[in-house]
Amino acid sequence: MTVQTNVQLKPFNTFSIEAKAKYFVEVFTIEEIKSILQNPDYQNIERLILGGGSNLLLTKDFDGLVIKINLKGFEVVREDDENIWIKSGAGVVWHDLVMHCVNQNYAGMENLSLIPGTVGAAPMQNIGAYGIEIKEVFEELEAIEIATGQIKIFDKQTCNFGYRESIFKHEAKGKFIILNVTFKLNKKPTFHVEYGAIKDTLTEMGISELNIKAISDAVIHIRQSKLPNPAEIGNAGSFFKNPEIPKTQFEALKAQFPTIPSYPVSETTTKVPAGWLIEQAGWKGQRFGNVGVHAKQALVLVNYGGGRGEDIKALSQKIQASVQEKFGIQLSAEVNFV
Ligand code: FAD
Ligand code: EPU
């Protein structure tokens, strides 16, 4: 394990933002993590736990220690007639694990195909797509407490998952490194095809009998058709969360903007797609120097190359102000600012 200095982080974030880390280390084992956390040379400095860098906005050079999590490998840890439990290292690429499960015919993750990033970061914001969130296949995780070096187990209840939320964005923020996650998959699938364009895509693909591989293929197809590939254009997926607003506020907006789309959340709360709000506020496809708003998906801010984190941050603030002014809705960032 070697700690490098002044490391360029551009290859380690999907926005492809240039920023340097004062110290940078890749860890492959729990022992290496313990050792770096105890190393007296790196105490009392800021730490950034890094997975695939696909939900980060680097706004400046990082004057601390970046710990890149590379704990690899996954294995079946339990099995019964209905379910199979798989424990995966935090550094495993999320989509690789999903593809393994799809190929083995273990159901539950197929709607979450092609989400970038690592297994260890997935519980942070309870990743979700196409009607499924990881909380639905989550069993437990192990994390090391940075202050004490103790390993703790978090079950589903302790994680307190919500829409793009978990304990790791609140009380436990910055206090733990997730080491591994155990998922509970199903041997008998329940198919979730009600969301968005999945059904139409399956029909176009000529699928008459549902199976998890077909759903995964459909999700991959839809995602590739609207989300920019970070290997071609820098981005971090949805920049903001879809706002959840009081139903009364939604009804008033609907009277003013009859085409506003919505999803019911509860008796009293309605979710509105931020992409629609941003598009209606006139931002979709707008480019400002090296950064801009994606032409096919207004919720995705992009770096065309050479853009700075500060430029993206400034653009996001302008978007927030204009959506607030037009609709009276405060957008909050999904992306983590560093
Ligand atoms: P990073 O960006 O490296 O880190 C994210 C946060 O987690 C940081 O705060 C980091 O410090 C922390 N962290 C990372 N690893 C650990 C660990 N082991 N222990 C403790 N903390 C850790 N997200 C969705 O939910 N649904 C989508 O459909 C979706 N689509 C996307 C599409 C594109 C094109 C892109 C670029 C992103 C998309 N995202 C989506 C966001 C992103 O894929 C997820 O947030 C993903 O879980 C981030 O994983 P990562 O390893 O890249 O995390
Ligand atoms: N819309 C527009 N204009 C746009 C974009 C969207 O009007 O430019 C409207 C449309 O009405 C569309 C609706 O917004 O029907 C929803 O759009 P889409 O299906 O593309 O999904 P989203 O709400 O923008 C969310 C997640 C994505 C996830 C998809 C699919 C959030 C913040 N984003 O996006 O997650 O992949 O649904 O489930 O919840 C991410 O978190 O990074 C991410 C990409």
mmCIF file of C-alpha atoms in Angstrom, residues 7-335:
data_model
loop_
_atom_site.group_PDB
_atom_site.id
_atom_site.type_symbol
_atom_site.label_atom_id
_atom_site.label_comp_id
_atom_site.label_asym_id
_atom_site.label_seq_id
_atom_site.Cartn_x
_atom_site.Cartn_y
_atom_site.Cartn_z
ATOM 1 C CA VAL A 7 -2.507 12.898 -7.444
ATOM 2 C CA GLN A 8 -4.687 14.069 -10.347
ATOM 3 C CA LEU A 9 -8.284 12.976 -9.666
ATOM 4 C CA LYS A 10 -9.585 13.482 -13.206
ATOM 5 C CA PRO A 11 -9.576 9.718 -14.006
ATOM 6 C CA PHE A 12 -11.323 9.006 -10.707
ATOM 7 C CA ASN A 13 -14.491 11.078 -11.172
ATOM 8 C CA THR A 14 -17.097 10.646 -13.911
ATOM 9 C CA PHE A 15 -17.488 14.425 -14.302
ATOM 10 C CA SER A 16 -13.810 14.299 -15.448
ATOM 11 C CA ILE A 17 -13.068 17.365 -13.350
ATOM 12 C CA GLU A 18 -9.400 18.191 -12.845
ATOM 13 C CA ALA A 19 -8.509 18.447 -9.161
ATOM 14 C CA LYS A 20 -5.533 17.221 -7.181
ATOM 15 C CA ALA A 21 -5.506 15.195 -3.982
ATOM 16 C CA LYS A 22 -2.740 16.024 -1.518
ATOM 17 C CA TYR A 23 -2.574 12.330 -0.549
ATOM 18 C CA PHE A 24 -4.083 9.334 -2.344
ATOM 19 C CA VAL A 25 -4.126 5.669 -1.444
ATOM 20 C CA GLU A 26 -5.842 2.597 -2.899
ATOM 21 C CA VAL A 27 -6.866 -0.038 -0.358
ATOM 22 C CA PHE A 28 -7.473 -3.688 -1.253
ATOM 23 C CA THR A 29 -7.992 -5.258 2.200
ATOM 24 C CA ILE A 30 -9.601 -4.412 5.528
ATOM 25 C CA GLU A 31 -6.131 -4.602 7.117
ATOM 26 C CA GLU A 32 -4.904 -1.889 4.745
ATOM 27 C CA ILE A 33 -7.874 0.288 5.700
ATOM 28 C CA LYS A 34 -7.152 -0.189 9.422
ATOM 29 C CA SER A 35 -3.492 0.549 8.873
ATOM 30 C CA ILE A 36 -4.081 3.790 6.951
ATOM 31 C CA LEU A 37 -6.667 4.976 9.480
ATOM 32 C CA GLN A 38 -4.138 4.419 12.300
ATOM 33 C CA ASN A 39 -1.138 5.867 10.484
ATOM 34 C CA PRO A 40 0.027 8.912 12.516
ATOM 35 C CA ASP A 41 1.111 10.724 9.329
ATOM 36 C CA TYR A 42 -2.502 11.024 8.165
ATOM 37 C CA GLN A 43 -4.370 11.990 11.324
ATOM 38 C CA ASN A 44 -6.365 15.212 11.697
ATOM 39 C CA ILE A 45 -6.692 15.766 7.983
ATOM 40 C CA GLU A 46 -9.757 15.606 5.824
ATOM 41 C CA ARG A 47 -10.540 12.216 4.284
ATOM 42 C CA LEU A 48 -12.525 11.395 1.179
ATOM 43 C CA ILE A 49 -13.774 7.835 0.762
ATOM 44 C CA LEU A 50 -13.848 7.195 -2.972
ATOM 45 C CA GLY A 51 -15.662 4.520 -4.927
ATOM 46 C CA GLY A 52 -16.205 5.016 -8.642
ATOM 47 C CA GLY A 53 -16.482 8.812 -8.349
ATOM 48 C CA SER A 54 -19.838 8.794 -10.162
ATOM 49 C CA ASN A 55 -21.764 10.863 -7.656
ATOM 50 C CA LEU A 56 -19.181 13.509 -6.791
ATOM 51 C CA LEU A 57 -18.507 17.093 -7.790
ATOM 52 C CA LEU A 58 -14.928 18.110 -7.044
ATOM 53 C CA THR A 59 -15.063 21.883 -6.585
ATOM 54 C CA LYS A 60 -11.390 22.367 -5.693
ATOM 55 C CA ASP A 61 -8.143 20.545 -4.977
ATOM 56 C CA PHE A 62 -8.562 18.148 -2.060
ATOM 57 C CA ASP A 63 -6.219 19.093 0.789
ATOM 58 C CA GLY A 64 -6.430 15.723 2.533
ATOM 59 C CA LEU A 65 -6.276 11.952 2.039
ATOM 60 C CA VAL A 66 -8.354 10.212 -0.619
ATOM 61 C CA ILE A 67 -8.969 6.528 0.218
ATOM 62 C CA LYS A 68 -9.990 4.647 -2.919
ATOM 63 C CA ILE A 69 -11.912 1.507 -1.927
ATOM 64 C CA ASN A 70 -10.863 -1.552 -3.922
ATOM 65 C CA LEU A 71 -12.190 -4.409 -1.769
ATOM 66 C CA LYS A 72 -13.077 -6.952 -4.450
ATOM 67 C CA GLY A 73 -14.907 -10.267 -4.699
ATOM 68 C CA PHE A 74 -18.370 -11.592 -3.915
ATOM 69 C CA GLU A 75 -19.717 -14.953 -2.746
ATOM 70 C CA VAL A 76 -22.927 -16.772 -1.908
ATOM 71 C CA VAL A 77 -23.180 -16.874 1.898
ATOM 72 C CA ARG A 78 -26.579 -18.516 2.355
ATOM 73 C CA GLU A 79 -29.279 -20.198 0.344
ATOM 74 C CA ASP A 80 -32.747 -21.692 0.836
ATOM 75 C CA ASP A 81 -35.554 -22.735 -1.496
ATOM 76 C CA GLU A 82 -36.674 -19.175 -2.182
ATOM 77 C CA ASN A 83 -33.666 -16.931 -1.717
ATOM 78 C CA ILE A 84 -29.947 -16.610 -2.130
ATOM 79 C CA TRP A 85 -27.730 -14.232 -0.151
ATOM 80 C CA ILE A 86 -24.655 -12.711 -1.806
ATOM 81 C CA LYS A 87 -21.991 -10.811 0.097
ATOM 82 C CA SER A 88 -19.966 -8.396 -2.012
ATOM 83 C CA GLY A 89 -16.851 -6.335 -1.352
ATOM 84 C CA ALA A 90 -17.421 -2.577 -1.384
ATOM 85 C CA GLY A 91 -15.045 -2.073 -4.313
ATOM 86 C CA VAL A 92 -16.906 -4.387 -6.697
ATOM 87 C CA VAL A 93 -18.346 -2.536 -9.690
ATOM 88 C CA TRP A 94 -22.122 -2.407 -9.124
ATOM 89 C CA HIS A 95 -23.019 -3.372 -12.683
ATOM 90 C CA ASP A 96 -20.661 -6.398 -12.577
ATOM 91 C CA LEU A 97 -22.540 -7.728 -9.541
ATOM 92 C CA VAL A 98 -25.898 -7.057 -11.233
ATOM 93 C CA MET A 99 -24.756 -8.890 -14.379
ATOM 94 C CA HIS A 100 -23.571 -11.853 -12.303
ATOM 95 C CA CYS A 101 -27.002 -12.081 -10.626
ATOM 96 C CA VAL A 102 -28.847 -11.677 -13.936
ATOM 97 C CA ASN A 103 -26.724 -14.388 -15.562
ATOM 98 C CA GLN A 104 -27.299 -16.746 -12.620
ATOM 99 C CA ASN A 105 -31.050 -15.978 -12.779
ATOM 100 C CA TYR A 106 -31.066 -14.464 -9.270
ATOM 101 C CA ALA A 107 -33.828 -11.866 -9.341
ATOM 102 C CA GLY A 108 -34.105 -8.469 -7.693
ATOM 103 C CA MET A 109 -31.385 -6.259 -9.121
ATOM 104 C CA GLU A 110 -32.182 -6.370 -12.845
ATOM 105 C CA ASN A 111 -33.972 -2.976 -12.853
ATOM 106 C CA LEU A 112 -30.783 -1.477 -11.404
ATOM 107 C CA SER A 113 -28.622 -2.521 -14.359
ATOM 108 C CA LEU A 114 -25.958 -0.129 -15.644
ATOM 109 C CA ILE A 115 -25.950 2.249 -12.667
ATOM 110 C CA PRO A 116 -22.320 3.368 -12.432
ATOM 111 C CA GLY A 117 -20.223 3.118 -9.296
ATOM 112 C CA THR A 118 -19.358 0.585 -6.635
ATOM 113 C CA VAL A 119 -21.269 -1.728 -4.326
ATOM 114 C CA GLY A 120 -20.000 0.148 -1.246
ATOM 115 C CA ALA A 121 -21.462 3.467 -2.357
ATOM 116 C CA ALA A 122 -24.829 2.012 -3.358
ATOM 117 C CA PRO A 123 -26.379 2.070 0.161
ATOM 118 C CA MET A 124 -25.185 5.670 0.710
ATOM 119 C CA GLN A 125 -28.031 7.068 -1.327
ATOM 120 C CA ASN A 126 -30.118 3.882 -1.640
ATOM 121 C CA ILE A 127 -29.565 3.854 -5.404
ATOM 122 C CA GLY A 128 -32.704 3.491 -7.429
ATOM 123 C CA ALA A 129 -34.015 3.263 -10.965
ATOM 124 C CA TYR A 130 -37.001 1.983 -12.888
ATOM 125 C CA GLY A 131 -39.211 1.397 -9.861
ATOM 126 C CA ILE A 132 -36.656 -0.378 -7.623
ATOM 127 C CA GLU A 133 -34.286 0.794 -4.889
ATOM 128 C CA ILE A 134 -31.499 -1.269 -3.344
ATOM 129 C CA LYS A 135 -33.297 -1.302 -0.015
ATOM 130 C CA GLU A 136 -35.511 -3.964 -1.614
ATOM 131 C CA VAL A 137 -32.612 -6.423 -1.989
ATOM 132 C CA PHE A 138 -30.519 -5.174 0.928
ATOM 133 C CA GLU A 139 -29.856 -7.518 3.852
ATOM 134 C CA GLU A 140 -26.992 -5.886 5.814
ATOM 135 C CA LEU A 141 -23.625 -4.225 5.516
ATOM 136 C CA GLU A 142 -20.392 -4.123 7.470
ATOM 137 C CA ALA A 143 -18.641 -0.811 7.994
ATOM 138 C CA ILE A 144 -15.574 0.294 9.888
ATOM 139 C CA GLU A 145 -15.975 3.218 12.225
ATOM 140 C CA ILE A 146 -13.252 5.689 11.301
ATOM 141 C CA ALA A 147 -12.790 7.068 14.839
ATOM 142 C CA THR A 148 -12.484 3.708 16.616
ATOM 143 C CA GLY A 149 -11.511 1.132 13.968
ATOM 144 C CA GLN A 150 -14.448 -1.025 15.136
ATOM 145 C CA ILE A 151 -16.436 -2.989 12.580
ATOM 146 C CA LYS A 152 -20.198 -2.538 12.895
ATOM 147 C CA ILE A 153 -23.124 -4.243 11.213
ATOM 148 C CA PHE A 154 -25.982 -2.148 9.820
ATOM 149 C CA ASP A 155 -29.254 -3.912 9.055
ATOM 150 C CA LYS A 156 -31.947 -2.481 6.814
ATOM 151 C CA GLN A 157 -33.724 -0.701 9.643
ATOM 152 C CA THR A 158 -30.558 0.940 10.954
ATOM 153 C CA CYS A 159 -29.695 2.180 7.481
ATOM 154 C CA ASN A 160 -32.950 4.184 7.509
ATOM 155 C CA PHE A 161 -33.262 4.166 3.729
ATOM 156 C CA GLY A 162 -35.419 6.732 1.953
ATOM 157 C CA TYR A 163 -35.549 8.200 -1.530
ATOM 158 C CA ARG A 164 -31.841 8.800 -2.262
ATOM 159 C CA GLU A 165 -31.281 8.796 1.512
ATOM 160 C CA SER A 166 -29.722 6.711 4.256
ATOM 161 C CA ILE A 167 -28.153 7.120 7.683
ATOM 162 C CA PHE A 168 -24.811 7.592 5.869
ATOM 163 C CA LYS A 169 -25.996 10.976 4.576
ATOM 164 C CA HIS A 170 -27.093 12.062 8.060
ATOM 165 C CA GLU A 171 -26.062 10.871 11.568
ATOM 166 C CA ALA A 172 -23.381 8.527 10.192
ATOM 167 C CA LYS A 173 -22.077 10.948 7.545
ATOM 168 C CA GLY A 174 -18.285 10.816 7.196
ATOM 169 C CA LYS A 175 -17.990 8.422 10.160
ATOM 170 C CA PHE A 176 -17.847 5.006 8.445
ATOM 171 C CA ILE A 177 -16.215 3.191 5.564
ATOM 172 C CA ILE A 178 -18.545 0.576 4.114
ATOM 173 C CA LEU A 179 -16.569 -2.663 3.671
ATOM 174 C CA ASN A 180 -19.104 -5.089 2.207
ATOM 175 C CA VAL A 181 -22.802 -5.411 1.525
ATOM 176 C CA THR A 182 -24.996 -8.548 1.673
ATOM 177 C CA PHE A 183 -27.960 -8.745 -0.699
ATOM 178 C CA LYS A 184 -30.959 -11.089 -0.602
ATOM 179 C CA LEU A 185 -31.956 -12.165 -4.112
ATOM 180 C CA ASN A 186 -34.960 -14.218 -5.170
ATOM 181 C CA LYS A 187 -34.945 -17.555 -6.921
ATOM 182 C CA LYS A 188 -38.526 -16.958 -8.064
ATOM 183 C CA PRO A 189 -38.701 -13.565 -9.701
ATOM 184 C CA THR A 190 -41.334 -10.879 -9.335
ATOM 185 C CA PHE A 191 -41.071 -8.701 -12.432
ATOM 186 C CA HIS A 192 -41.260 -4.902 -12.158
ATOM 187 C CA VAL A 193 -42.117 -3.509 -15.572
ATOM 188 C CA GLU A 194 -44.648 -0.835 -14.642
ATOM 189 C CA TYR A 195 -42.133 2.017 -14.655
ATOM 190 C CA GLY A 196 -41.562 4.293 -17.603
ATOM 191 C CA ALA A 197 -40.718 2.843 -20.960
ATOM 192 C CA ILE A 198 -39.855 -0.725 -19.874
ATOM 193 C CA LYS A 199 -43.003 -2.354 -21.270
ATOM 194 C CA ASP A 200 -42.762 -0.569 -24.634
ATOM 195 C CA THR A 201 -39.080 -1.444 -24.902
ATOM 196 C CA LEU A 202 -39.784 -5.119 -24.161
ATOM 197 C CA THR A 203 -42.447 -5.116 -26.878
ATOM 198 C CA GLU A 204 -40.017 -3.500 -29.335
ATOM 199 C CA MET A 205 -37.509 -6.199 -28.398
ATOM 200 C CA GLY A 206 -40.120 -8.846 -29.232
ATOM 201 C CA ILE A 207 -40.168 -10.286 -25.685
ATOM 202 C CA SER A 208 -43.452 -12.082 -25.041
ATOM 203 C CA GLU A 209 -42.429 -14.086 -21.971
ATOM 204 C CA LEU A 210 -40.809 -12.026 -19.244
ATOM 205 C CA ASN A 211 -37.423 -12.990 -17.797
ATOM 206 C CA ILE A 212 -34.885 -11.063 -15.770
ATOM 207 C CA LYS A 213 -32.284 -10.931 -18.572
ATOM 208 C CA ALA A 214 -34.854 -9.269 -20.861
ATOM 209 C CA ILE A 215 -35.716 -6.673 -18.208
ATOM 210 C CA SER A 216 -32.043 -5.956 -17.649
ATOM 211 C CA ASP A 217 -31.518 -5.587 -21.429
ATOM 212 C CA ALA A 218 -34.523 -3.231 -21.677
ATOM 213 C CA VAL A 219 -33.283 -1.062 -18.791
ATOM 214 C CA ILE A 220 -29.795 -0.913 -20.327
ATOM 215 C CA HIS A 221 -31.310 0.077 -23.682
ATOM 216 C CA ILE A 222 -33.423 2.883 -22.158
ATOM 217 C CA ARG A 223 -30.539 4.207 -20.062
ATOM 218 C CA GLN A 224 -28.164 4.240 -23.031
ATOM 219 C CA SER A 225 -30.712 6.150 -25.095
ATOM 220 C CA LYS A 226 -31.080 9.061 -22.691
ATOM 221 C CA LEU A 227 -28.207 9.288 -20.258
ATOM 222 C CA PRO A 228 -24.810 10.508 -21.464
ATOM 223 C CA ASN A 229 -21.987 7.979 -21.180
ATOM 224 C CA PRO A 230 -19.402 9.444 -18.765
ATOM 225 C CA ALA A 231 -16.643 7.973 -20.958
ATOM 226 C CA GLU A 232 -17.790 10.420 -23.665
ATOM 227 C CA ILE A 233 -19.264 13.395 -21.750
ATOM 228 C CA GLY A 234 -18.473 14.063 -18.101
ATOM 229 C CA ASN A 235 -21.495 13.818 -15.803
ATOM 230 C CA ALA A 236 -22.731 12.333 -12.533
ATOM 231 C CA GLY A 237 -26.244 11.258 -13.535
ATOM 232 C CA SER A 238 -29.106 13.227 -12.010
ATOM 233 C CA PHE A 239 -27.619 16.348 -10.468
ATOM 234 C CA PHE A 240 -30.666 17.087 -8.298
ATOM 235 C CA LYS A 241 -33.222 14.921 -6.530
ATOM 236 C CA ASN A 242 -36.805 14.930 -7.717
ATOM 237 C CA PRO A 243 -38.502 17.272 -5.224
ATOM 238 C CA GLU A 244 -41.281 16.000 -2.979
ATOM 239 C CA ILE A 245 -43.766 18.793 -2.304
ATOM 240 C CA PRO A 246 -47.018 19.144 -0.318
ATOM 241 C CA LYS A 247 -50.004 17.977 -2.339
ATOM 242 C CA THR A 248 -51.688 21.363 -1.855
ATOM 243 C CA GLN A 249 -48.704 23.103 -3.434
ATOM 244 C CA PHE A 250 -48.805 20.597 -6.295
ATOM 245 C CA GLU A 251 -52.533 21.230 -6.922
ATOM 246 C CA ALA A 252 -51.861 24.980 -7.122
ATOM 247 C CA LEU A 253 -49.002 24.404 -9.588
ATOM 248 C CA LYS A 254 -51.152 22.049 -11.655
ATOM 249 C CA ALA A 255 -53.774 24.797 -12.033
ATOM 250 C CA GLN A 256 -51.062 27.084 -13.391
ATOM 251 C CA PHE A 257 -49.076 24.450 -15.358
ATOM 252 C CA PRO A 258 -51.594 21.766 -16.417
ATOM 253 C CA THR A 259 -48.999 19.495 -18.060
ATOM 254 C CA ILE A 260 -46.796 19.152 -14.954
ATOM 255 C CA PRO A 261 -46.004 15.421 -14.453
ATOM 256 C CA SER A 262 -46.177 13.909 -10.956
ATOM 257 C CA TYR A 263 -45.880 10.708 -8.931
ATOM 258 C CA PRO A 264 -47.886 10.192 -5.739
ATOM 259 C CA VAL A 265 -45.697 9.669 -2.649
ATOM 260 C CA SER A 266 -48.319 9.684 0.130
ATOM 261 C CA GLU A 267 -51.732 11.162 0.929
ATOM 262 C CA THR A 268 -50.115 14.522 1.491
ATOM 263 C CA THR A 269 -46.978 14.535 -0.669
ATOM 264 C CA THR A 270 -46.335 14.498 -4.409
ATOM 265 C CA LYS A 271 -43.075 14.012 -6.296
ATOM 266 C CA VAL A 272 -42.385 16.183 -9.328
ATOM 267 C CA PRO A 273 -39.668 15.395 -11.896
ATOM 268 C CA ALA A 274 -36.892 17.951 -11.549
ATOM 269 C CA GLY A 275 -35.987 17.343 -15.215
ATOM 270 C CA TRP A 276 -39.379 18.762 -16.242
ATOM 271 C CA LEU A 277 -39.009 21.816 -13.986
ATOM 272 C CA ILE A 278 -35.512 22.522 -15.336
ATOM 273 C CA GLU A 279 -36.620 22.055 -18.935
ATOM 274 C CA GLN A 280 -39.618 24.363 -18.440
ATOM 275 C CA ALA A 281 -37.314 26.960 -16.895
ATOM 276 C CA GLY A 282 -35.471 26.981 -20.231
ATOM 277 C CA TRP A 283 -32.198 25.251 -19.344
ATOM 278 C CA LYS A 284 -32.346 22.025 -21.366
ATOM 279 C CA GLY A 285 -29.513 21.763 -23.897
ATOM 280 C CA GLN A 286 -27.983 25.111 -22.843
ATOM 281 C CA ARG A 287 -24.207 25.272 -22.969
ATOM 282 C CA PHE A 288 -22.033 27.751 -21.076
ATOM 283 C CA GLY A 289 -18.388 27.397 -22.113
ATOM 284 C CA ASN A 290 -17.280 23.887 -21.210
ATOM 285 C CA VAL A 291 -20.271 22.961 -19.064
ATOM 286 C CA GLY A 292 -23.993 22.731 -19.644
ATOM 287 C CA VAL A 293 -27.346 20.988 -19.308
ATOM 288 C CA HIS A 294 -27.712 17.747 -21.271
ATOM 289 C CA ALA A 295 -29.874 18.042 -24.394
ATOM 290 C CA LYS A 296 -31.747 14.743 -23.804
ATOM 291 C CA GLN A 297 -32.113 14.897 -20.007
ATOM 292 C CA ALA A 298 -32.312 18.287 -18.278
ATOM 293 C CA LEU A 299 -31.561 16.735 -14.868
ATOM 294 C CA VAL A 300 -28.032 15.860 -15.984
ATOM 295 C CA LEU A 301 -25.371 18.587 -15.884
ATOM 296 C CA VAL A 302 -22.397 17.908 -18.118
ATOM 297 C CA ASN A 303 -18.726 18.734 -18.536
ATOM 298 C CA TYR A 304 -17.892 18.844 -22.244
ATOM 299 C CA GLY A 305 -14.179 18.801 -21.350
ATOM 300 C CA GLY A 306 -12.050 21.229 -19.388
ATOM 301 C CA GLY A 307 -14.977 22.421 -17.266
ATOM 302 C CA ARG A 308 -14.233 23.198 -13.623
ATOM 303 C CA GLY A 309 -16.190 21.979 -10.620
ATOM 304 C CA GLU A 310 -16.789 25.634 -9.729
ATOM 305 C CA ASP A 311 -18.422 26.195 -13.155
ATOM 306 C CA ILE A 312 -20.804 23.263 -12.640
ATOM 307 C CA LYS A 313 -21.554 24.446 -9.099
ATOM 308 C CA ALA A 314 -22.318 27.997 -10.315
ATOM 309 C CA LEU A 315 -24.575 26.628 -13.075
ATOM 310 C CA SER A 316 -26.412 24.413 -10.569
ATOM 311 C CA GLN A 317 -27.029 27.441 -8.325
ATOM 312 C CA LYS A 318 -28.451 29.453 -11.234
ATOM 313 C CA ILE A 319 -30.762 26.556 -12.110
ATOM 314 C CA GLN A 320 -31.898 26.307 -8.496
ATOM 315 C CA ALA A 321 -32.647 30.047 -8.379
ATOM 316 C CA SER A 322 -34.641 30.008 -11.614
ATOM 317 C CA VAL A 323 -36.693 26.917 -10.639
ATOM 318 C CA GLN A 324 -37.373 28.554 -7.270
ATOM 319 C CA GLU A 325 -38.507 31.741 -8.983
ATOM 320 C CA LYS A 326 -40.734 30.054 -11.587
ATOM 321 C CA PHE A 327 -42.247 27.250 -9.488
ATOM 322 C CA GLY A 328 -41.513 28.105 -5.843
ATOM 323 C CA ILE A 329 -39.651 24.774 -5.487
ATOM 324 C CA GLN A 330 -36.187 24.432 -3.955
ATOM 325 C CA LEU A 331 -34.146 21.765 -5.749
ATOM 326 C CA SER A 332 -31.607 19.916 -3.623
ATOM 327 C CA ALA A 333 -28.480 18.338 -5.034
ATOM 328 C CA GLU A 334 -28.189 14.572 -5.317
ATOM 329 C CA VAL A 335 -24.493 14.844 -6.158
#
